[in-house]
Amino acid sequence: MHTNYPILVIDDEPFLRSTLCMVLHKVGYQTEEAQSGSQALDKVAAQPFDLVFLDLQLPDCDGLELLPQIRKIQPRTPVLVLTANGSLEKAIEALRMGAHEYLLKPIEPGQIITQVDDILRERMVSEEELKSEADSCGESSTEAGDFLEPEKEDLPQILTVGNILLDMQSHNVMMQGRLINLPPCTFEYLVILIRHAPQPVQYQLLVGESQGYWLSEVEAQDLAQWRIYRLRKAIEEDHNNPKYIISVPGYGYQFAITDGKVLD
């Protein structure tokens, strides 16, 4: 995928840093490296980046302290947090502070590329939509016919349930006349809930199927809670009184559907 600027990798482990950069180089991405928080801030202040990888354990500062400083300088640049299982709570806190996504170490090369491609594709879609809105002088709706531009006819690209359409390629959701673009991971949560509907989905299963992380029940509940919060904020008219994504206390979440129809 074409990018305008490099990807910044912030990590104090030379081997991980160089390996990550090598994986990105192989598929055509440019990279810059930083081994400390101070070095990272210097680089962020000096030039724009398309994406930032941020390790939460740095020699001169806590990654959670560095995150808001990066976002203040480059507010539209996605930050992807790197963490070990032992610091999962910090990773969830990073999401609350505006990090776009996180990856658990050790990281598979294929997982890295998939995440980067998805995040940058999402950013491109978001920027194109902003430009389109500006060009159309603030028109507030998108025609359903403009929702999908399939690249390959043989791909099972659309998931339809009731009055909701999900574009599996662009992560767009069309519902009640609204076009919503979801982050890749949040989109996966919605897909999993819909595929299991009307049955509720257990916390561990929801996290495992959508993110590939098999966590303890407590960890899965904490992570799912934050993801569901983001999903409700995006698709519910009132996220404090959801009618689509229903909590099943002590178990998980359920997508409100019966007999193939979304509950209204």
XYZ file of C-alpha atoms in Angstrom:
264
model
C 0.000 0.000 0.000
C 1.302 3.474 -0.890
C 2.028 5.762 2.055
C 3.054 9.405 2.122
C 5.334 9.269 5.155
C 7.425 6.714 7.107
C 6.263 4.499 9.950
C 7.956 5.223 13.284
C 8.980 2.238 15.431
C 9.597 3.124 19.099
C 11.140 0.269 21.085
C 14.230 -0.107 23.262
C 14.909 -3.691 22.108
C 17.285 -3.477 19.109
C 16.381 -6.924 17.770
C 12.625 -6.358 17.873
C 13.013 -2.872 16.435
C 15.171 -4.005 13.513
C 13.009 -7.072 12.861
C 9.850 -5.006 12.763
C 11.443 -2.524 10.367
C 12.699 -5.357 8.155
C 9.197 -6.876 7.937
C 7.755 -3.492 6.973
C 10.513 -2.815 4.424
C 9.820 -6.108 2.660
C 6.310 -4.986 1.745
C 7.341 -1.488 0.720
C 6.930 0.652 3.823
C 9.485 3.275 4.869
C 10.489 3.294 8.533
C 12.237 5.386 11.163
C 13.469 4.060 14.515
C 13.573 5.453 18.053
C 14.942 3.636 21.099
C 13.715 6.037 23.785
C 10.915 8.448 24.540
C 13.074 11.545 24.078
C 14.366 10.332 20.721
C 10.814 9.514 19.654
C 9.554 13.005 20.505
C 12.402 14.577 18.534
C 11.454 12.533 15.476
C 7.713 13.162 15.839
C 8.368 16.902 16.096
C 10.669 16.855 13.054
C 8.441 15.144 10.470
C 4.995 13.589 9.956
C 4.427 9.836 10.181
C 1.680 7.637 8.776
C 1.754 5.302 11.780
C 3.603 4.921 15.087
C 4.497 1.649 16.825
C 4.897 2.373 20.551
C 6.369 -0.017 23.116
C 4.981 0.674 26.581
C 8.273 -0.165 28.330
C 10.904 2.447 27.459
C 14.162 3.219 29.311
C 13.489 6.901 29.980
C 9.697 7.065 30.301
C 6.454 5.129 30.490
C 4.786 4.599 27.120
C 1.501 5.788 28.638
C 3.159 9.130 29.401
C 4.585 9.376 25.895
C 1.322 8.562 24.100
C -0.521 11.874 24.770
C 2.603 13.840 23.820
C 2.762 12.067 20.459
C -0.952 12.638 19.880
C -0.608 16.316 20.763
C 2.058 16.797 18.080
C 0.443 14.536 15.454
C -3.233 14.107 16.464
C -4.278 12.266 13.283
C -1.430 9.734 13.305
C -2.582 6.278 14.509
C -0.565 4.780 17.372
C -0.235 0.989 17.583
C 0.884 -0.167 21.025
C 3.305 -3.072 21.536
C 2.953 -4.951 24.805
C 3.616 -8.245 26.570
C 0.882 -10.276 28.269
C 1.996 -8.958 31.637
C 1.122 -5.380 30.673
C -2.288 -6.044 29.118
C -3.944 -3.684 31.608
C -1.638 -0.899 30.418
C -2.517 -1.709 26.810
C -6.221 -1.319 27.584
C -5.466 1.975 29.334
C -3.565 3.065 26.205
C -6.699 2.404 24.142
C -8.684 4.615 26.515
C -6.052 7.327 25.997
C -6.403 7.249 22.226
C -4.146 4.456 20.972
C -5.592 2.941 17.830
C -4.769 -0.708 18.476
C -2.322 -2.965 20.279
C -0.310 -6.103 19.496
C 0.828 -8.713 21.984
C 4.469 -9.804 21.857
C 5.799 -11.966 20.284
C 4.307 -10.704 17.035
C 3.891 -12.761 13.879
C 5.048 -10.968 10.683
C 1.742 -11.681 8.960
C -0.158 -10.142 11.861
C 1.994 -7.019 11.665
C 1.338 -6.491 7.960
C -2.394 -7.166 8.307
C -2.722 -4.643 11.126
C -0.677 -1.979 9.342
C -2.536 -2.432 6.054
C -5.914 -2.254 7.806
C -5.044 0.819 9.852
C -3.595 2.755 6.918
C -6.492 1.741 4.669
C -8.891 2.977 7.328
C -6.990 6.262 7.554
C -7.119 6.711 3.787
C -10.871 6.039 3.763
C -11.364 8.544 6.571
C -9.373 11.229 4.756
C -11.221 10.579 1.494
C -14.558 10.892 3.281
C -13.485 14.201 4.836
C -12.473 15.513 1.421
C -15.733 14.287 -0.066
C -17.743 16.024 2.641
C -15.843 19.245 2.015
C -16.380 18.988 -1.742
C -20.098 18.389 -1.308
C -20.439 21.486 0.912
C -21.452 19.607 4.003
C -24.002 17.157 2.653
C -24.928 14.948 5.596
C -25.944 11.704 3.911
C -24.389 9.143 1.606
C -26.392 7.348 -1.075
C -26.619 3.590 -0.611
C -25.362 3.125 -4.176
C -22.064 4.767 -3.195
C -21.554 2.408 -0.268
C -19.683 -0.312 -2.067
C -16.997 -0.344 -4.722
C -16.015 -4.009 -5.022
C -12.571 -4.804 -6.381
C -13.204 -8.516 -6.907
C -16.597 -9.916 -7.791
C -15.852 -13.352 -6.335
C -15.232 -12.087 -2.779
C -18.035 -12.588 -0.209
C -17.902 -8.901 0.510
C -21.285 -8.078 2.016
C -22.856 -9.313 5.237
C -26.521 -8.337 5.504
C -28.699 -8.581 8.586
C -32.036 -6.824 8.738
C -31.499 -3.200 7.750
C -27.737 -3.378 8.310
C -25.106 -3.880 5.603
C -21.478 -4.650 6.446
C -18.777 -4.225 3.807
C -16.157 -6.806 4.763
C -13.463 -5.126 2.676
C -13.776 -1.458 3.607
C -15.127 -1.997 7.171
C -18.042 0.281 6.317
C -21.410 -0.253 7.973
C -24.630 1.091 6.472
C -27.513 1.308 8.911
C -30.550 3.578 9.131
C -29.233 5.699 6.269
C -25.895 6.277 7.992
C -22.512 5.273 6.594
C -20.135 4.356 9.416
C -16.476 3.404 9.026
C -15.243 1.291 11.937
C -11.668 0.509 12.993
C -10.744 -3.025 11.839
C -10.855 -4.622 15.285
C -14.116 -2.921 16.277
C -15.607 -4.047 12.960
C -14.578 -7.647 13.733
C -16.407 -7.505 17.064
C -19.596 -6.493 15.261
C -19.171 -9.262 12.674
C -18.661 -11.924 15.362
C -21.703 -10.767 17.332
C -23.888 -10.784 14.206
C -22.681 -14.201 13.085
C -23.552 -15.690 16.475
C -26.885 -13.848 16.821
C -29.321 -14.353 18.410
C -27.068 -16.326 20.765
C -24.909 -14.337 23.216
C -21.133 -14.534 22.794
C -18.937 -15.258 25.801
C -16.211 -12.708 26.586
C -13.329 -15.094 25.895
C -14.842 -16.342 22.642
C -15.562 -12.798 21.459
C -11.985 -11.651 22.051
C -10.527 -14.885 20.705
C -12.493 -14.904 17.445
C -12.117 -11.201 16.740
C -8.502 -10.650 17.815
C -6.918 -14.085 18.118
C -6.028 -13.555 21.797
C -7.099 -16.313 24.202
C -7.150 -14.555 27.551
C -8.403 -15.317 31.026
C -12.072 -14.568 31.655
C -11.242 -11.418 33.629
C -8.801 -10.110 30.996
C -11.225 -10.906 28.178
C -14.071 -9.138 29.965
C -11.969 -6.009 30.487
C -10.847 -5.916 26.870
C -14.281 -6.736 25.426
C -15.882 -4.049 27.581
C -13.690 -1.361 26.044
C -14.211 -2.626 22.484
C -17.971 -2.793 22.971
C -17.934 0.748 24.332
C -16.294 1.926 21.091
C -18.740 -0.088 18.997
C -21.761 1.293 20.823
C -20.445 4.845 20.479
C -20.262 4.299 16.722
C -23.555 2.567 15.937
C -26.009 3.235 18.768
C -28.188 6.343 18.835
C -27.689 6.412 22.614
C -24.708 4.320 23.696
C -25.854 4.508 27.319
C -29.121 2.801 26.354
C -28.085 0.397 23.594
C -30.678 -1.450 21.531
C -28.330 -3.408 19.251
C -25.407 -4.544 21.435
C -26.897 -6.008 24.612
C -24.925 -6.934 27.733
C -25.419 -10.393 29.203
C -24.084 -9.894 32.762
C -21.419 -12.353 33.813
C -21.280 -13.922 30.355
C -20.745 -11.627 27.373
C -22.679 -9.684 24.736
C -25.543 -10.333 22.346
C -26.573 -8.726 19.068
C -30.308 -7.967 19.266
C -31.873 -9.888 16.404
C -34.716 -12.363 16.047
C -36.061 -14.259 13.031
C -33.480 -12.586 10.820
C -34.608 -9.073 11.741
C -32.798 -6.460 13.759
C -34.787 -5.464 16.801
C -36.061 -1.875 16.564
